[in-house]
Short mmCIF file of C-alpha atoms and ligand atoms in Angstrom, two decimals:
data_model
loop_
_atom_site.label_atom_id
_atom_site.label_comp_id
_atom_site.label_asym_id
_atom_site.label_seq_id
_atom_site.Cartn_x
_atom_site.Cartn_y
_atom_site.Cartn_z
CA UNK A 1 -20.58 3.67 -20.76
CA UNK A 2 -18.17 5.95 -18.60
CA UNK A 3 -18.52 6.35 -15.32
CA UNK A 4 -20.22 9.78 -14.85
CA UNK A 5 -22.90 8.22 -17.42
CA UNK A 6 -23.10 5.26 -14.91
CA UNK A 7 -23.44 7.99 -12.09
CA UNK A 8 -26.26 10.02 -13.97
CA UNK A 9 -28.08 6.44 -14.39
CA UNK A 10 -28.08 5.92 -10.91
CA UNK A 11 -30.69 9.12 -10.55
CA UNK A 12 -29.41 9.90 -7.26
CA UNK A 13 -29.45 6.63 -5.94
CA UNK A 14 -25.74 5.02 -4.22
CA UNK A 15 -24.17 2.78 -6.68
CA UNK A 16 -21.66 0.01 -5.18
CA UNK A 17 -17.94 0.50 -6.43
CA UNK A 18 -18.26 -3.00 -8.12
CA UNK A 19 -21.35 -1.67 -9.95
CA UNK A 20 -19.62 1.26 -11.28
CA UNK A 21 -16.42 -0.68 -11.95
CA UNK A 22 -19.12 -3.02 -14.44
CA UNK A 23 -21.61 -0.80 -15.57
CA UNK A 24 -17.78 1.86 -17.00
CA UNK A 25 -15.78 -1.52 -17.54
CA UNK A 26 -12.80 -0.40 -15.65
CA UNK A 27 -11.51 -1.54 -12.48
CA UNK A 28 -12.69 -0.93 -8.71
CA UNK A 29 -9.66 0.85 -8.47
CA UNK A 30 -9.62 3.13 -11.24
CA UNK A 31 -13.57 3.74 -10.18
CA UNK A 32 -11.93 5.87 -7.26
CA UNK A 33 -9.29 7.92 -9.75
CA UNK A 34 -11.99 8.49 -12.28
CA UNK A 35 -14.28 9.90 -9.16
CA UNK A 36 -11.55 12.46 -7.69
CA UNK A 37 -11.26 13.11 -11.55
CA UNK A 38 -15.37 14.11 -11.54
CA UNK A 39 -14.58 16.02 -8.56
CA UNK A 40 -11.63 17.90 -10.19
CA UNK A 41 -13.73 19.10 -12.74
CA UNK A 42 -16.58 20.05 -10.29
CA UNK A 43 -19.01 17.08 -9.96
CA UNK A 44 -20.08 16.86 -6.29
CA UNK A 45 -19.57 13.13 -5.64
CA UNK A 46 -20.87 11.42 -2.36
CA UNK A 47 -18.58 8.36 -1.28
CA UNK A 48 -20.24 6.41 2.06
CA UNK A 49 -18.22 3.29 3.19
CA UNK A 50 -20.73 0.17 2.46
CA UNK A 51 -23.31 2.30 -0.23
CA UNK A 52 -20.90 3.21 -2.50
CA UNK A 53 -21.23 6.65 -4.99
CA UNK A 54 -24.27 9.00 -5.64
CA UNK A 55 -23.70 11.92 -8.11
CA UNK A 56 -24.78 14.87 -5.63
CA UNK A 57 -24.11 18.08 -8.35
CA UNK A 58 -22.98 18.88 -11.46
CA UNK A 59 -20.80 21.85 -12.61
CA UNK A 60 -22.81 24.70 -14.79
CA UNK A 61 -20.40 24.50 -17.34
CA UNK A 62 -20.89 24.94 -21.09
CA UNK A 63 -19.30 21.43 -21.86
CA UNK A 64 -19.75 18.58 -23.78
CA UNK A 65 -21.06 16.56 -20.66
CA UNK A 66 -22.94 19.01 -19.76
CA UNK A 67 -24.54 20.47 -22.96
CA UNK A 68 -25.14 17.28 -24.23
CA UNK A 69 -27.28 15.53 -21.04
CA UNK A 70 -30.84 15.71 -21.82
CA UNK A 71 -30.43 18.02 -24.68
CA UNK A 72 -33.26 17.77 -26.86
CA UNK A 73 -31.78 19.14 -30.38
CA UNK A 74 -30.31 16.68 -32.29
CA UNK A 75 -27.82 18.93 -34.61
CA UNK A 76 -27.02 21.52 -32.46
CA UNK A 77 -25.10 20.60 -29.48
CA UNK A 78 -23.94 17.13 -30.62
CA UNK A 79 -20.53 18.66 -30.56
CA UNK A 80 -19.39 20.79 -28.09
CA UNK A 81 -15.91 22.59 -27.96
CA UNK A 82 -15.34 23.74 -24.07
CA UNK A 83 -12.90 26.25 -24.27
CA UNK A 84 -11.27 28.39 -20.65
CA UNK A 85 -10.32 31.30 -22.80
CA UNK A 86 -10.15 31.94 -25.90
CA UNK A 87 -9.59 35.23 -27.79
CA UNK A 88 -13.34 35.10 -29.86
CA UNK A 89 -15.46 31.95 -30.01
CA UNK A 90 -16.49 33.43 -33.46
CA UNK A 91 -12.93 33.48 -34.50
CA UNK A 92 -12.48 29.86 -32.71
CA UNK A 93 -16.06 28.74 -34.26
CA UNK A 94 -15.42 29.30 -37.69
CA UNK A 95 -11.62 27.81 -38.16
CA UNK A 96 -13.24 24.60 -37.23
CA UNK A 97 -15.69 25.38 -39.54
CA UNK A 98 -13.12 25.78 -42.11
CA UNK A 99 -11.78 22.50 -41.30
CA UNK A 100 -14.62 20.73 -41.52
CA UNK A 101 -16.23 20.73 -38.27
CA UNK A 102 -20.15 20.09 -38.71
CA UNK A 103 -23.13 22.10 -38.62
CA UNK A 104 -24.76 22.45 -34.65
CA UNK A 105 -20.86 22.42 -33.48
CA UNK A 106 -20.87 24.75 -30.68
CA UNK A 107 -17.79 26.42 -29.46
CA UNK A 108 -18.16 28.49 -25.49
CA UNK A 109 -15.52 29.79 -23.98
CA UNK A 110 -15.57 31.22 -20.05
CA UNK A 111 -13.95 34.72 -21.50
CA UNK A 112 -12.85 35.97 -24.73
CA UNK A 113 -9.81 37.75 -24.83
CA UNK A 114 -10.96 39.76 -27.90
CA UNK A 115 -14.74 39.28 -27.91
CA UNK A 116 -16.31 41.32 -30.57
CA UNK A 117 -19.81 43.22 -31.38
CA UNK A 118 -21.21 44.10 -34.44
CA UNK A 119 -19.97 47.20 -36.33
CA UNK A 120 -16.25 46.83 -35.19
CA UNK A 121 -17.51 47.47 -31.35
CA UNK A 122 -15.83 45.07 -28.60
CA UNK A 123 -17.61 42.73 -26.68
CA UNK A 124 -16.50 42.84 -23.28
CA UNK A 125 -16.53 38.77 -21.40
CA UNK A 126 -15.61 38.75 -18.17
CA UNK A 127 -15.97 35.31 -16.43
CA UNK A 128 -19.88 34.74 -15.09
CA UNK A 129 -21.45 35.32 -18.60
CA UNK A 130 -22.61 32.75 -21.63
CA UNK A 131 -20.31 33.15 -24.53
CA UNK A 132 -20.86 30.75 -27.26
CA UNK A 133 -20.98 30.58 -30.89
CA UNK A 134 -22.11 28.08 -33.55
CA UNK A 135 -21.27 26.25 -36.95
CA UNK A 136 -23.87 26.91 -39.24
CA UNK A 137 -23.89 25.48 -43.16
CA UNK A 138 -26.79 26.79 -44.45
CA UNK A 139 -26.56 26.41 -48.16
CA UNK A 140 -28.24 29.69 -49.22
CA UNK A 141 -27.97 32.98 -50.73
CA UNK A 142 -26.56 35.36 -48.75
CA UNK A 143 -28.53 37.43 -49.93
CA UNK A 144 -31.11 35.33 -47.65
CA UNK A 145 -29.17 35.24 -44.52
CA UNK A 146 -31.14 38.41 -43.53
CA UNK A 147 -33.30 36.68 -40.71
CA UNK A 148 -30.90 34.26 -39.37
CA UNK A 149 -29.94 36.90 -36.62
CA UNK A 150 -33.28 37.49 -35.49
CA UNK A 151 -34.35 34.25 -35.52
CA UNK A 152 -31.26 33.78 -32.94
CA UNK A 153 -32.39 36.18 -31.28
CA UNK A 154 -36.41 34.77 -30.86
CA UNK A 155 -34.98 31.37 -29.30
CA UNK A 156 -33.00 32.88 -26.79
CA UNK A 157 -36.22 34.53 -26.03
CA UNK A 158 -37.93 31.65 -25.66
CA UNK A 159 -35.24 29.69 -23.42
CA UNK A 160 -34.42 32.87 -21.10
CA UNK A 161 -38.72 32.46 -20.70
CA UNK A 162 -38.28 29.12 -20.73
CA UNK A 163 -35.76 28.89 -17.50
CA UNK A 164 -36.60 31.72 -15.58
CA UNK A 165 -39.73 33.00 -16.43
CA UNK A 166 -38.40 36.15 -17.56
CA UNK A 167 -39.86 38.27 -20.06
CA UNK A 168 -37.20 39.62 -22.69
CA UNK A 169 -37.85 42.12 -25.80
CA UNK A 170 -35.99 42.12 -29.32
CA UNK A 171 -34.25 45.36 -30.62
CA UNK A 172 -33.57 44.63 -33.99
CA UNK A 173 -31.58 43.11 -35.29
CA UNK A 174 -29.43 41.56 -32.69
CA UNK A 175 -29.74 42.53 -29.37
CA UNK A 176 -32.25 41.07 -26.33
CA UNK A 177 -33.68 43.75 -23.84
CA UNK A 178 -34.51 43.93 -20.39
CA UNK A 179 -36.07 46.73 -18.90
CA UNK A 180 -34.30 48.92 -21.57
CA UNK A 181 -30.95 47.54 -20.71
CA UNK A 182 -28.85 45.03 -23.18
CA UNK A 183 -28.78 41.60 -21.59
CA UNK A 184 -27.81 39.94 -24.79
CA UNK A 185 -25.53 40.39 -28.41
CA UNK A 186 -25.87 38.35 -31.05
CA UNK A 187 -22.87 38.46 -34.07
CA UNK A 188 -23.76 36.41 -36.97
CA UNK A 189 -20.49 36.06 -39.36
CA UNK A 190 -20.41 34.19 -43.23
CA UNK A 191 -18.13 33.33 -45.60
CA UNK A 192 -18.43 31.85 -49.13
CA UNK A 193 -17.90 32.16 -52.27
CA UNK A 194 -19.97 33.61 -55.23
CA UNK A 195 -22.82 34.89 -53.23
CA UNK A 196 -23.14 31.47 -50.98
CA UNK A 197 -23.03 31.48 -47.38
CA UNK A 198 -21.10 27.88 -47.24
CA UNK A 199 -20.32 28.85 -43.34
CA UNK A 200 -22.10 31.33 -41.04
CA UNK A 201 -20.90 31.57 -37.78
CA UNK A 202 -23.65 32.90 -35.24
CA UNK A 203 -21.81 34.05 -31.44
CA UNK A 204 -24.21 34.57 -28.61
CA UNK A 205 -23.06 36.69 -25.33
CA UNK A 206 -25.62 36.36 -22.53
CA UNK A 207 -24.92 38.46 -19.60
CA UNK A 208 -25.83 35.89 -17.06
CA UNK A 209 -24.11 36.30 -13.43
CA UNK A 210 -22.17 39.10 -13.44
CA UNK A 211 -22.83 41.29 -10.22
CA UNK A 212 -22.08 44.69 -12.19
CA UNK A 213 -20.61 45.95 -15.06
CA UNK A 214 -17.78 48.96 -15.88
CA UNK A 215 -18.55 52.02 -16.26
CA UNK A 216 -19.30 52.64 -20.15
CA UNK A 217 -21.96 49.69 -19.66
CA UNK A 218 -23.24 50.67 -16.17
CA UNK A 219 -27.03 51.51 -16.66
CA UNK A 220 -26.59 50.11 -20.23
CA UNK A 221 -26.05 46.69 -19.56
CA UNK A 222 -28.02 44.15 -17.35
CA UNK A 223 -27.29 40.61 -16.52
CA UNK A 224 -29.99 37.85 -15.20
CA UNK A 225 -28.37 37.67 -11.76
CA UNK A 226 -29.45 41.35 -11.62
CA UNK A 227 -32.65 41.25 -12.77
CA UNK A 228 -33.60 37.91 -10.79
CA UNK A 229 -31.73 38.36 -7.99
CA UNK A 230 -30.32 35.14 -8.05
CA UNK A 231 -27.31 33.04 -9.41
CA UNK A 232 -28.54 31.18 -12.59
CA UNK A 233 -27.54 27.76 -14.06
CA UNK A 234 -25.93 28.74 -18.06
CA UNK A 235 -26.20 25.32 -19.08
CA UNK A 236 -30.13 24.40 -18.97
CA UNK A 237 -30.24 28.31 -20.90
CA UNK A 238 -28.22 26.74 -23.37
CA UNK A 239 -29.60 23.35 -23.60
CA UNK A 240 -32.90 25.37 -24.39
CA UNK A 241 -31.49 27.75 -26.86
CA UNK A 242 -29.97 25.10 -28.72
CA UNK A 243 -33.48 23.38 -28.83
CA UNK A 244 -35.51 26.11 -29.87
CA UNK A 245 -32.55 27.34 -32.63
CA UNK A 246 -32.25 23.90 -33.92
CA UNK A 247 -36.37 23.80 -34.31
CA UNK A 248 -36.58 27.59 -36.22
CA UNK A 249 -33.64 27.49 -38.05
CA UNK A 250 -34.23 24.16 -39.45
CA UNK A 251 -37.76 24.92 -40.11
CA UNK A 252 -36.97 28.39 -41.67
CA UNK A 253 -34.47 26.45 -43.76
CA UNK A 254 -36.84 24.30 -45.78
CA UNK A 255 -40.01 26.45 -45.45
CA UNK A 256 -38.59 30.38 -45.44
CA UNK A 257 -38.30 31.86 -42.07
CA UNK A 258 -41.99 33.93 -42.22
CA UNK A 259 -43.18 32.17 -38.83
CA UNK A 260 -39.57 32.51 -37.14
CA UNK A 261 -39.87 35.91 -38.39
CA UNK A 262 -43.38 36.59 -37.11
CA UNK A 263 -41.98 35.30 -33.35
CA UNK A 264 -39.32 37.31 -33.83
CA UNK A 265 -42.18 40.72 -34.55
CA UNK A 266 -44.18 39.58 -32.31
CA UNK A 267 -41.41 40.34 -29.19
CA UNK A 268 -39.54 43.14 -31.01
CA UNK A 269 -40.17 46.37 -28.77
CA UNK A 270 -38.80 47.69 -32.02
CA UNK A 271 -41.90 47.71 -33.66
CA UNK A 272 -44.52 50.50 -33.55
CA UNK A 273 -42.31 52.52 -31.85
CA UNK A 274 -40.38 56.46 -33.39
CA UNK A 275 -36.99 55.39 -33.87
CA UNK A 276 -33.52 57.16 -35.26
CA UNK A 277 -31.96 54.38 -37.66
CA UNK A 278 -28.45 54.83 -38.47
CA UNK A 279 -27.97 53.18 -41.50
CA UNK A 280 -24.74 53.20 -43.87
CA UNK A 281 -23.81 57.28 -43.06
CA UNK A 282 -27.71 58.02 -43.14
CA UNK A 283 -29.94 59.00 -40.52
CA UNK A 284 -33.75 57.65 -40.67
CA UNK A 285 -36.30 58.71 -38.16
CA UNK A 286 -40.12 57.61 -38.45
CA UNK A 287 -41.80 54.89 -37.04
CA UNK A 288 -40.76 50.98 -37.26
CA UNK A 289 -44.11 49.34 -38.95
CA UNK A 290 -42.47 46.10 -39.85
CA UNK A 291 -40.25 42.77 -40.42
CA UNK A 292 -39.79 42.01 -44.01
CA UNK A 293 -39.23 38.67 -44.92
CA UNK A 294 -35.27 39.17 -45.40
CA UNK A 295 -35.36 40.65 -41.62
CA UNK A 296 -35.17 43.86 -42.39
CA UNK A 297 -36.46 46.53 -40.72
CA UNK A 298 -39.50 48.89 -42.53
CA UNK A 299 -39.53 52.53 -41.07
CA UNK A 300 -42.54 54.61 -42.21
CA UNK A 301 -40.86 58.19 -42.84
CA UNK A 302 -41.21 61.02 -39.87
CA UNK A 303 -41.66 63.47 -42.93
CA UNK A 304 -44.62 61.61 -45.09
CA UNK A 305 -41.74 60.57 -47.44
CA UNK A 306 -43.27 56.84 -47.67
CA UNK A 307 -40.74 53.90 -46.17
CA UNK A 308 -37.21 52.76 -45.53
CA UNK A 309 -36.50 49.39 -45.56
CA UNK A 310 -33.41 48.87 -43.27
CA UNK A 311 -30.74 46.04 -43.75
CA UNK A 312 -28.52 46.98 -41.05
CA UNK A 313 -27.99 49.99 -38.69
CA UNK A 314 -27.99 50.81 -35.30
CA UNK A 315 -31.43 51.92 -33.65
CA UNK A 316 -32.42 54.27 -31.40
CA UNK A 317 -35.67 54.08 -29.86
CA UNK A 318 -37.62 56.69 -28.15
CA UNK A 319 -36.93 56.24 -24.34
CA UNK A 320 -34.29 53.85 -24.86
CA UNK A 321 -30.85 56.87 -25.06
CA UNK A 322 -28.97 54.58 -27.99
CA UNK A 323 -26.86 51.38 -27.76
CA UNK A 324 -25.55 49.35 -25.28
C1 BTN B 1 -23.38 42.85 -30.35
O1 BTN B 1 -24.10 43.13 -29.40
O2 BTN B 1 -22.97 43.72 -31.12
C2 BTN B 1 -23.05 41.40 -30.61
C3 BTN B 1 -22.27 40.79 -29.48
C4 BTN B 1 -21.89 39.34 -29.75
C5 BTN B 1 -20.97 38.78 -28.70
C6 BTN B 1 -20.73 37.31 -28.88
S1 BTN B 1 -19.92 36.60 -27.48
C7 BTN B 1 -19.67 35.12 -28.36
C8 BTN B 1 -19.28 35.51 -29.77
N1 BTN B 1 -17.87 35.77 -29.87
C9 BTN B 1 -17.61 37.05 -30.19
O3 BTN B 1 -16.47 37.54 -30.35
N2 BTN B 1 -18.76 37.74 -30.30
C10 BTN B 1 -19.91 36.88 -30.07
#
């Protein structure tokens, strides 16, 4: 094993140089250079003459270490691509993909140089948030890639509950709410070839500690630092995301996404509510009854004119001023 492995064994406890030096099969020497290396990368290492080394902290970084200890997924996660900056992890996520990286790779970066939204819109990443994005080879339609957005969006849900206790709403299709501002973006990207999604990339920005935001997203935009008044750990968010993805999407895989999808309703302030749908250079206004099992979005007509089902657009809903 290597040595911060040994560390993490130790649960705290001091381990003797000589003990490390056995348990990583190195020298007592290199124990020390492999130590200041820990503490390099931000691992708060104790050192007391006679006791030896206790691991004291670890760095909330979106690494493989990091990602990977106590994760409970077993496809997502099991690679992990660390990255300081990096112009889009989508962009970054999918040429792996294309060369052959494996579904449940997951690519963060600490900003994005060129981070993007849906519709064209930029994503702005400045250092404090979660960026990530993951390798997905689902094997179906594309036509049935509908949900998989959604279905993102219900496990981050769930983890953001999961690690804070904080209650978060759905606005379909992509984003995660709180208190009417945008705390989350999801941008799910495929590619294939005659009407197969061979890779779908699925990016995740989490606004997590940044103290404010500029001025188009002031008011708009929220981050978890904000709302809890507190600095927050990324990685256990992650760790949890990953677990509850791996469980709906693989689920939703073999059985069709209807109880992802009825998670997904269940938390969508969406639903029941007037909205203006912009839709492909229309405008729909009625009331949002429903999911459908592709993920889109059912509006019953404002003027008695029966339903809309929605594939993609950009919702307004009443009280909420537009996007974010
Ligand atoms: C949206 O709200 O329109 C979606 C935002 C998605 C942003 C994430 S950040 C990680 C990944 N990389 C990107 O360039 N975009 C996604």
């Amino acid at each position: 094993m290597d040595l911060l492995t040994a560390l993490r064994a130790g649960k705290g406890r001091f381990l003797s140089g000589a003990e490390l030096a056995l348990a990583a099969g190195v020298t007592r020497a290199a124990v020390w250079k492999h130590v200041e290396e820990l503490r390099r990368r931000g691992y708060g290492i104790e050192a007391r003459p006679r006791l030896g080394y206790r691991l004291v902290s670890a760095p909330d970084r979106p690494c493989a270490e990091e990602v990977r200890d106590g994760l409970a997924a077993r496809v997502f996660g099991r690679e992990v691509i660390h990255l300081e900056t990096t112009a889009s992890t989508n962009d970054e996520a999918r040429r792996l993909g294309q060369a052959g990286w494996p579904e449940g790779t997951v690519v963060a970066a600490e900003e994005q140089t060129a981070g993007r939204g849906r519709l064209g819109r930029r994503w702005s990443s400045p250092a404090g948030g979660l960026c990530f994005s993951m390798i997905l080879r689902p094997g179906l339609a594309l036509a049935d890639l509908g949900p998989l957005t959604i279905v993102a969006a219900a496990a981050l849900r769930r983890a953001i509950l999961a690690e804070t206790g904080l209650e978060t709403s759905i606005k379909w299709p992509n984003d995660l709410m709180a208190g009417g501002r945008k705390l989350a973006g999801i941008l799910a990207e495929a590619s294939g070839e005659l009407g197969r999604a061979d890779l779908v990339v699925v990016g995740i920005g989490l606004n997590v500690n940044q103290a404010d935001f500029p001025r188009p997203l002031r008011g708009r935009a929220v981050s978890l630092r904000q709302l809890l008044g507190r600095e927050v750990r990324r990685v256990p968010i992650l760790r949890a995301f990953l677990a509850s993805f791996e469980d709906l999407y693989l689920r939703g895989r073999k059985d069709g996404f209807a109880a992802a999808l009825a998670e997904a309703a269940a938390n969508t302030s969406t639903l029941g509510r007037p909205v203006r749908v912009r839709a492909g250079g229309r405008l729909v206004e009625g009331v949002a009854v429903r999911l459908d099992p592709d993920g889109a979005l059912v509006v019953a007509l404002a003027d008695g004119g029966g339903e809309a089902r929605i594939h993609a657009g950009e919702v307004e809903e009443a009280g909420h001023g537009g996007r974010a």
